[in-house]
Short mmCIF file of C-alpha atoms in Angstrom, two decimals:
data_model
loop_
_atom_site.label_atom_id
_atom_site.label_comp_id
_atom_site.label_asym_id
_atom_site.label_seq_id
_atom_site.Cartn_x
_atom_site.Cartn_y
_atom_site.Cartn_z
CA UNK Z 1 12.15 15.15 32.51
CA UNK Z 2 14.78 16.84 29.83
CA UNK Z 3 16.45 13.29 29.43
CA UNK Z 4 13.16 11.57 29.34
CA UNK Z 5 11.89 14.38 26.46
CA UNK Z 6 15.76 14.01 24.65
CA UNK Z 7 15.26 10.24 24.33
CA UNK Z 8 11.82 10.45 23.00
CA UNK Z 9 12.49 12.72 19.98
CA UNK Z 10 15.85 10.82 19.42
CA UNK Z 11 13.46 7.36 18.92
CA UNK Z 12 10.84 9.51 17.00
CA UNK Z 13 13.40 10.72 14.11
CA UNK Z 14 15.26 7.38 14.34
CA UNK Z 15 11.76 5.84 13.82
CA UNK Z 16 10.75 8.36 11.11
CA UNK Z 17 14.09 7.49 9.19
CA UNK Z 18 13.59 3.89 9.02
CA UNK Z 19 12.43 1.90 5.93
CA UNK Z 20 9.21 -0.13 6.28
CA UNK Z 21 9.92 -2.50 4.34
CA UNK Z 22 13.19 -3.75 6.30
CA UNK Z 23 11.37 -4.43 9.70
CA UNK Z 24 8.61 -6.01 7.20
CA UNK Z 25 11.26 -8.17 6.06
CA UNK Z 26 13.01 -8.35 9.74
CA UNK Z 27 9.46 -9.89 10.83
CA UNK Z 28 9.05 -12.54 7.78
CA UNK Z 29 12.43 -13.81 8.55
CA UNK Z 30 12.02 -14.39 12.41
CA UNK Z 31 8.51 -15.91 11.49
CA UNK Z 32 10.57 -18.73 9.13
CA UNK Z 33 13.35 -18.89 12.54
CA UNK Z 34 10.26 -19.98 14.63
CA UNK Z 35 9.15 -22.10 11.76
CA UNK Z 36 12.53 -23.89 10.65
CA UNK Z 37 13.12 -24.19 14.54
CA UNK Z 38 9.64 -25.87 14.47
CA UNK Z 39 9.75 -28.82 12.07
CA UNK Z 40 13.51 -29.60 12.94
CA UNK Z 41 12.42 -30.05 16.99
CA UNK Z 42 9.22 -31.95 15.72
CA UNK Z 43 8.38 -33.17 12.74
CA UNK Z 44 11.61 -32.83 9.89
CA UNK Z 45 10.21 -36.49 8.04
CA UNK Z 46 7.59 -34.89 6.58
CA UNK Z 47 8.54 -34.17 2.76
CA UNK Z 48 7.05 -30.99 2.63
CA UNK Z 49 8.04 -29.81 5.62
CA UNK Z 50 11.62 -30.69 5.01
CA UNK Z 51 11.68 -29.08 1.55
CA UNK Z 52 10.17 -25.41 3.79
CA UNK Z 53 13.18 -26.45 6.04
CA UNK Z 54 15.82 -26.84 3.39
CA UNK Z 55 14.77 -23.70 1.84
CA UNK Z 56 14.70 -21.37 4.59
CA UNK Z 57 17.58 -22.51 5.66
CA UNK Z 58 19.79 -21.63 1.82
CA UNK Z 59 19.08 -17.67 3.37
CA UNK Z 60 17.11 -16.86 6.51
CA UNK Z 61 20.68 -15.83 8.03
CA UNK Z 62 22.16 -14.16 5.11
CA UNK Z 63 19.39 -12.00 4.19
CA UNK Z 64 19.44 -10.99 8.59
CA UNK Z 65 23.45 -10.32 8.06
CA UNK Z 66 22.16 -8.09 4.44
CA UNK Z 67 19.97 -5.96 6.56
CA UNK Z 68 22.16 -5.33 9.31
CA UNK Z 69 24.74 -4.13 6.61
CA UNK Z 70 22.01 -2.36 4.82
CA UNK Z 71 21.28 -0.37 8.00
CA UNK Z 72 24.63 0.17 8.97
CA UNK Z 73 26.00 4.03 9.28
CA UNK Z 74 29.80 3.88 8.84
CA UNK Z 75 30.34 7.52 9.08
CA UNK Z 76 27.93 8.27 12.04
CA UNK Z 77 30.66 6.34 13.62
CA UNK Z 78 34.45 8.22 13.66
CA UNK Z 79 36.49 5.79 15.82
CA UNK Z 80 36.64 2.29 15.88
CA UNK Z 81 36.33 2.08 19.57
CA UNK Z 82 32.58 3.98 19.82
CA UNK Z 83 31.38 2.02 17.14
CA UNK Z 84 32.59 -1.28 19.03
CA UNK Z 85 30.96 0.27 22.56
CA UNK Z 86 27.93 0.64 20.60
CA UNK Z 87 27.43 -2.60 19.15
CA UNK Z 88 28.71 -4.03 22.14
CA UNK Z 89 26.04 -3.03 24.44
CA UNK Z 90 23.63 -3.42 21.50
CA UNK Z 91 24.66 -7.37 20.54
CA UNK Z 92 26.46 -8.36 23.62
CA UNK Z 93 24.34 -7.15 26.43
CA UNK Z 94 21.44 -9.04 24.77
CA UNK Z 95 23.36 -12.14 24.63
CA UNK Z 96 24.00 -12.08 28.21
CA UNK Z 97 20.53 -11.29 28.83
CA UNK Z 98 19.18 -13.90 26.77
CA UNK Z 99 21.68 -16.66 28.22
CA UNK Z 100 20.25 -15.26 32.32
CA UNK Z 101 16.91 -15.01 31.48
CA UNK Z 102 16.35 -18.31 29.26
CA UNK Z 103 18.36 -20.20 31.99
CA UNK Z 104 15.62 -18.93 34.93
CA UNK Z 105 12.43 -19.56 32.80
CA UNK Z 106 14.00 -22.94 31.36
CA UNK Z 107 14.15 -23.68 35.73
CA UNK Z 108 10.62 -22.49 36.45
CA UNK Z 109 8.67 -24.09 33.70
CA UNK Z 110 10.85 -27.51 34.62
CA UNK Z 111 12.17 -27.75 31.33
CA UNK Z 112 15.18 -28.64 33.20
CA UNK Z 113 15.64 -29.51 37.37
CA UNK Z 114 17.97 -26.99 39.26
CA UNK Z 115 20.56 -29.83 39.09
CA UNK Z 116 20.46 -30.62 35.32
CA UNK Z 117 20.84 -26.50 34.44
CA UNK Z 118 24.06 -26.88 37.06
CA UNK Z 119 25.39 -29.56 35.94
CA UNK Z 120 25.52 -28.80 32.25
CA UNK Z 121 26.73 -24.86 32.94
CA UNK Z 122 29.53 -26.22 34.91
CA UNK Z 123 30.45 -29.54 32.92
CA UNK Z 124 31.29 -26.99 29.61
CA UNK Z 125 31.72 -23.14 31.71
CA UNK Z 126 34.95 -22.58 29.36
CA UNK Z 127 32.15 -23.27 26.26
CA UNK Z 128 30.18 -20.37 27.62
CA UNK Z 129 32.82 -17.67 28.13
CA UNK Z 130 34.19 -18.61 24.93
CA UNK Z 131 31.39 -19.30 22.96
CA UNK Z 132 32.59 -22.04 21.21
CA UNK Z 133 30.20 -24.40 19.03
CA UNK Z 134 30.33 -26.95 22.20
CA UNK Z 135 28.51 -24.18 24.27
CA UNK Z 136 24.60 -25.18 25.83
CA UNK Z 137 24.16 -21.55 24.09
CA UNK Z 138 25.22 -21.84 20.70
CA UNK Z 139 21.79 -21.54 19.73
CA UNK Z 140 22.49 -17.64 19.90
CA UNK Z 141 25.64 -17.72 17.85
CA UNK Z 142 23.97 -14.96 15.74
CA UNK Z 143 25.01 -12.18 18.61
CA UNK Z 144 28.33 -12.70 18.47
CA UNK Z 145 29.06 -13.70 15.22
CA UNK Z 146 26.92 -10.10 13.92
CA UNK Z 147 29.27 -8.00 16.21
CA UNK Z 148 32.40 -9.06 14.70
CA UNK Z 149 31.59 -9.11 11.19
CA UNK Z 150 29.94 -5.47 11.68
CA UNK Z 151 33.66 -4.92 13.50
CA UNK Z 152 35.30 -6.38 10.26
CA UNK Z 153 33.08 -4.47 7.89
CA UNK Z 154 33.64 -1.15 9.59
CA UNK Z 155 37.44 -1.89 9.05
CA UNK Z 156 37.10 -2.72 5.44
CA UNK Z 157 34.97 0.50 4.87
CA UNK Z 158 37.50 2.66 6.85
CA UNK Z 159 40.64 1.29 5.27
CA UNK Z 160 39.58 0.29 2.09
CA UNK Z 161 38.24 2.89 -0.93
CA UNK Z 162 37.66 0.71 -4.03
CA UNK Z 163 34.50 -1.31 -3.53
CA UNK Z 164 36.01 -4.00 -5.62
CA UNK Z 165 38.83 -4.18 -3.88
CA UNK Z 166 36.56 -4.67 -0.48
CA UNK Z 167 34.30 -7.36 -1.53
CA UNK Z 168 38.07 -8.63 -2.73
CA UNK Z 169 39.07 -9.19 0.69
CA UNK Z 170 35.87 -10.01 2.18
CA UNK Z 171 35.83 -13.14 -0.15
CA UNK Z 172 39.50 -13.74 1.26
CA UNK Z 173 38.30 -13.68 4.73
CA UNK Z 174 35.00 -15.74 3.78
CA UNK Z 175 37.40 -18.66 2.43
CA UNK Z 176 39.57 -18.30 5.68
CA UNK Z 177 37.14 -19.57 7.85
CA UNK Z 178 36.60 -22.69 5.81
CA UNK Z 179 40.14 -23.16 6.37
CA UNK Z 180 39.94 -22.88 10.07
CA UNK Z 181 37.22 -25.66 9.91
CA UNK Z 182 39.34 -28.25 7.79
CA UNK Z 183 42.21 -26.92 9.93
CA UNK Z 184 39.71 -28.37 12.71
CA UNK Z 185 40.31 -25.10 14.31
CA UNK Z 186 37.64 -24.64 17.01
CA UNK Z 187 35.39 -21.03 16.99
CA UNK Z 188 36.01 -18.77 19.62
CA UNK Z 189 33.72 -15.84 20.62
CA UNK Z 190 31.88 -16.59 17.04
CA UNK Z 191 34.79 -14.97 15.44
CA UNK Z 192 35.44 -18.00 12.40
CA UNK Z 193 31.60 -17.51 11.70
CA UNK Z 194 31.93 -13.64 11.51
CA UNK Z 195 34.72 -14.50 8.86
CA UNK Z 196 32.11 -15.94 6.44
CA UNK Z 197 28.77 -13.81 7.14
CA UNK Z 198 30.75 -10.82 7.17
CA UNK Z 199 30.36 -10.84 3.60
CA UNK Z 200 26.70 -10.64 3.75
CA UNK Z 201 26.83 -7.68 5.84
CA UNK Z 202 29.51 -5.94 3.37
CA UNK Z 203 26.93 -6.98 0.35
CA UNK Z 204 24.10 -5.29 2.40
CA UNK Z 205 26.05 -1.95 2.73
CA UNK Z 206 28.03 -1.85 -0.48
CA UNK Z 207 25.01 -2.58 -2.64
CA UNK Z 208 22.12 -0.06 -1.10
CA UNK Z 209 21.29 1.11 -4.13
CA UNK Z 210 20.79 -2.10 -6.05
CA UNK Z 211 19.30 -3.69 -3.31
CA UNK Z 212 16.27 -0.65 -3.63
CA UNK Z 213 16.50 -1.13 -7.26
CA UNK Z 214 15.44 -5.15 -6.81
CA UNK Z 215 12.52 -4.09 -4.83
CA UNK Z 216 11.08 -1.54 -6.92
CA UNK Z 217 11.59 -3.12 -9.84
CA UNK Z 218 9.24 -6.15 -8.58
CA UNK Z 219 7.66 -8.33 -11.74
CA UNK Z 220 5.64 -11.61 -10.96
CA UNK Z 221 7.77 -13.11 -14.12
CA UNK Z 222 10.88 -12.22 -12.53
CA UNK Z 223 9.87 -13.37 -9.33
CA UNK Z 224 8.38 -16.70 -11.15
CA UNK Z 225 12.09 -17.29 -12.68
CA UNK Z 226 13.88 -16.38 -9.43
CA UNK Z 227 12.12 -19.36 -8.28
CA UNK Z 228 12.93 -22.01 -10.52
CA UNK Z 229 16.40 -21.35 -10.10
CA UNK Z 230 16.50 -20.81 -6.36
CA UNK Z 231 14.72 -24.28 -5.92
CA UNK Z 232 16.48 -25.53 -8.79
CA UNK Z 233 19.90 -24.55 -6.94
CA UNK Z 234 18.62 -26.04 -3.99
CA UNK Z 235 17.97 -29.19 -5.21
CA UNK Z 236 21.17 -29.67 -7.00
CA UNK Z 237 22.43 -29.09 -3.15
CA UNK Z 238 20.47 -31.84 -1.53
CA UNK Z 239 21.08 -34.00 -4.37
CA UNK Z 240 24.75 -33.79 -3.78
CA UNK Z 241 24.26 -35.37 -0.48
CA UNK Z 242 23.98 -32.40 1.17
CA UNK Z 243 20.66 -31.09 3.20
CA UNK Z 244 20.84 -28.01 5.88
CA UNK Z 245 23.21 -24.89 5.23
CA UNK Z 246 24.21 -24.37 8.78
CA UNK Z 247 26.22 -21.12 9.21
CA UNK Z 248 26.56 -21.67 12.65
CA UNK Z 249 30.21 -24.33 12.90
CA UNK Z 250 30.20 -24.40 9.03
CA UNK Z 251 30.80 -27.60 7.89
CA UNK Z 252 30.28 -27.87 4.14
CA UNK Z 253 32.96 -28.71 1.50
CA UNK Z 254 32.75 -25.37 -0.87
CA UNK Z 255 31.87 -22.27 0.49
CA UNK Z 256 30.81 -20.71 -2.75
CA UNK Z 257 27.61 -22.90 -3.84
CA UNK Z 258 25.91 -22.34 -0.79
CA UNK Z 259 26.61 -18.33 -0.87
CA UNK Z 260 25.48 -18.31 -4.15
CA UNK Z 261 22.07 -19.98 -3.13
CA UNK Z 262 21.93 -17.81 0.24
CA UNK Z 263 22.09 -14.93 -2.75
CA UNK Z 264 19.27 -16.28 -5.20
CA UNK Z 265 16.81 -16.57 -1.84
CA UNK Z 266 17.85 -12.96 -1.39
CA UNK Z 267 16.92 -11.87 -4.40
CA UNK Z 268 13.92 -14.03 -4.12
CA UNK Z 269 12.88 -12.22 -0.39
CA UNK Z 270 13.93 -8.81 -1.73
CA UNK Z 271 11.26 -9.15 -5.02
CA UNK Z 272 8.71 -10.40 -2.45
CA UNK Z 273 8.88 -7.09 -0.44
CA UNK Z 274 8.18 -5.37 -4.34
CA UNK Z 275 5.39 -7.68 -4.56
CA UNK Z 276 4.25 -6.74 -0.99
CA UNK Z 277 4.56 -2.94 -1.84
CA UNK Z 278 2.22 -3.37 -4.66
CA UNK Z 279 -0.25 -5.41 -2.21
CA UNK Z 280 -0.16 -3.29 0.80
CA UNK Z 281 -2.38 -4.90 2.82
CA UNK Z 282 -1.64 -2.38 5.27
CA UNK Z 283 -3.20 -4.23 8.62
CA UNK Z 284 -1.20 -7.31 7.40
CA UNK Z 285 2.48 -5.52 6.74
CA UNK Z 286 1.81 -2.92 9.90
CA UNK Z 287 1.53 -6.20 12.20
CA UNK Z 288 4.37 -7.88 10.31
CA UNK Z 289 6.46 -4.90 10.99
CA UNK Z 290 6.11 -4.68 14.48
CA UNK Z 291 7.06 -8.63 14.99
CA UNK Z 292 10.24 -7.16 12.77
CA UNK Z 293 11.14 -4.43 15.34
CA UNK Z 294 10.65 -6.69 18.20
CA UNK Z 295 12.98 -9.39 15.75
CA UNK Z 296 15.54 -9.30 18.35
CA UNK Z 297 13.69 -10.13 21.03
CA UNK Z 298 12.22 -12.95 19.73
CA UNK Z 299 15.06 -14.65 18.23
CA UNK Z 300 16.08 -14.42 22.10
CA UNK Z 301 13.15 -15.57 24.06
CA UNK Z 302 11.42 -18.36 21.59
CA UNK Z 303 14.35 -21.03 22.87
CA UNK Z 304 12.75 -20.86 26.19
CA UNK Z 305 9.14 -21.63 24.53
CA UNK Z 306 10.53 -23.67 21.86
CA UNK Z 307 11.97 -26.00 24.62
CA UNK Z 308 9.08 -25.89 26.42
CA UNK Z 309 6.46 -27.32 23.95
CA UNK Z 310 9.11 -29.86 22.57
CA UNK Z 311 9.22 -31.27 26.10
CA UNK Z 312 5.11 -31.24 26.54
CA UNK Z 313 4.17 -31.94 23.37
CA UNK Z 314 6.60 -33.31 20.86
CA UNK Z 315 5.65 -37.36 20.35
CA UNK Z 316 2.07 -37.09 21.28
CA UNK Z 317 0.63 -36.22 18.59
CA UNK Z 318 1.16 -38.49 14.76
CA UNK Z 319 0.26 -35.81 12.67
CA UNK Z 320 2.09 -33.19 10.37
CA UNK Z 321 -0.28 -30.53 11.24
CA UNK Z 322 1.33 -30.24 15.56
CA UNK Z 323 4.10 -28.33 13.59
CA UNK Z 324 2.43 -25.48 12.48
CA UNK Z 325 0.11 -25.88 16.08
CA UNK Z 326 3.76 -26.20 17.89
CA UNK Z 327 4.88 -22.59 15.59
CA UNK Z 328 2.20 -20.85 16.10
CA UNK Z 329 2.20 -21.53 20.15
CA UNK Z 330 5.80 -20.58 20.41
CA UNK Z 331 4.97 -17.51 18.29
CA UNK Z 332 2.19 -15.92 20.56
CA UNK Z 333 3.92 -17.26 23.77
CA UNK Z 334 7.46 -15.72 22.93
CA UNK Z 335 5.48 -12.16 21.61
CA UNK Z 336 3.48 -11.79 24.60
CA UNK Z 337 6.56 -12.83 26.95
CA UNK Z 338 8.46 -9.77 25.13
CA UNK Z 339 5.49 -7.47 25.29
CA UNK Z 340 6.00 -8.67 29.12
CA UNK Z 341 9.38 -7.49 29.29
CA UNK Z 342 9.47 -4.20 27.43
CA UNK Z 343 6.85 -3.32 29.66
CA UNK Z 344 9.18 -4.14 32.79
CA UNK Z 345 12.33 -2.31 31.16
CA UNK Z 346 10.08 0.74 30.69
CA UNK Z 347 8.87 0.86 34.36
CA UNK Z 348 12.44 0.52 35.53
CA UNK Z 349 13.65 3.19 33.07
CA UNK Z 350 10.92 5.81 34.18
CA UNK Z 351 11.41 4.96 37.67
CA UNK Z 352 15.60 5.77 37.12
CA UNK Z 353 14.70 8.94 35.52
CA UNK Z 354 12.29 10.05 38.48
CA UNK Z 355 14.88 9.08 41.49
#
């Protein structure tokens, strides 16, 4: 059909347009999600796995919020309104899917009885529609908390001109939300976390350019000094007492030494794409890019395996290496389960267009 032939071409040039090396990067960062997920439901005693932990954690999330502002088109966008319709159904509608579809699998495979998954839905139902940080789901805070920075972003960008004058009152609202915790004001809807990873997105979109620039001007010495600093940094962090940057209910006493970490792993992740670009191992970076497209389906659908082999398999086995077994079985499990489903939408949408 026309429509059918319209949204094929539409993909194809939206495909053609995209950088490589962002869903590369996309698929390396919901690789360390699984993996952080991993040794924090199984094994986080382990020194080295708790130093991989600590580290991912300083900027998986930052450098996500970085690419969704690197991505974003402001001016394909003339009214607030269609630009929050669009990330609505494109955030939102996911969330809700998610929270439906984990629920039902999380009931079949008996990660939880029938009663358990009622009980807890209806003990904290105000948690849900609000998402607060009490919610059962606050595991996919990243949803809402992406929408309304992207809203906040596109306002800055629309009402704003001088970039310094932006990233100004980005840092404004990034310190505000700090308040609201030691205000022990409670998150609503994810809004207080959009108030500090909003200025990750504004980074991403501000700093295009520079953010090429870091990439193709990729040195192994650079990327050998980036290092030492960024693990440097990080342990001056634990050191302090402090272990996990959770952006997710943030809870830390400064908000600045933690950004400025979540920006020397950026830097870090952005000279490893250089160093991949000189590599290309093309079979490698084709496969990595293609977990990177499917990034949001992932981050959705690896609870329901994550839960699942924690229950089965978690305390049977004394060894650091179930970890990486325990990753790697949630990784293939949740990819094939969204292989499942993109199959199923397609059927459905090709059996709308016919009727």
């Amino acid at each position: 059909s026309k429509q059918a032939s319209k949204q094929a071409s539409k993909q194809a040039s939206k495909q053609a347009s995209r950088e490589n090396w962002v869903d590369e990067l996309k698929g390396i960062l919901i690789l360390s999600v699984i993996l952080g997920h991993s040794i924090m439901s199984v094994n986080k005693n382990d020194m080295l796995q708790k130093i991989i932990l600590i580290l991912i954690y300083t900027c998986h999330m930052p450098m996500f919020f970085v690419l969704s502002g690197y991505v974003l088109k402001v001016e394909d966008n003339p009214n607030i309104l269609g630009f929050a319709n669009k990330k609505l159904k494109r955030l939102m509608l996911p969330y809700i899917l998610f929270i439906v579809i984990n629920t039902t699998m999380e009931a079949f495979l008996h990660i939880y009885s029938l009663n358990e998954i009622k009980e807890k839905i209806l003990s904290g139902y105000m948690d849900i529609v609000l998402i607060t940080t009490k919610s059962i789901y606050s595991s996919l805070w990243f949803l809402p908390a992406l929408f309304w920075s992207l809203i906040i972003v596109y306002e800055l960008e629309i009402s704003i001109k001088k970039a310094e004058s932006k990233i100004l009152m980005s840092l404004l609202l990034a310190i505000s939300c700090q308040i609201l915790h030691f205000l022990n004001i409670e998150s609503y809807l994810g809004i207080r976390e959009a108030l500090l990873v909003q200025l990750f997105v504004l980074i991403g979109y501000e700093c295009k350019n520079e953010i090429r620039y870091i990439i193709r001007s990729y040195s192994f010495l650079k990327m050998l000094m980036i290092s030492i600093v960024w693990v440097y940094a990080t342990y001056e962090w634990t050191r302090s007492g402090y272990s996990l940057v959770n952006y997710w209910n943030f809870d830390l006493p400064t908000v600045f030494w933690p950004v400025m970490i979540a920006f020397i792993g950026i830097i870090w992740l952005l000279n490893l794409m250089g160093a991949l670009r000189e590599v290309r191992w093309n079979r490698i970076c084709s496969l990595i890019s293609k977990i990177g497209m499917d990034s949001l389906y992932i981050y959705g659908f690896h609870y329901i395996f994550l839960n699942t082999f924690k229950k089965y398999l978690v305390g049977k086995f004394d060894t650091p290496m179930i970890t990486w077994i325990v990753a790697l079985l949630i990784f293939v499990s949740t990819v094939i389960f969204t292989e499942a489903y993109k199959y199923l939408k397609t059927l459905i949408l090709n059996y709308q267009h016919k009727c």
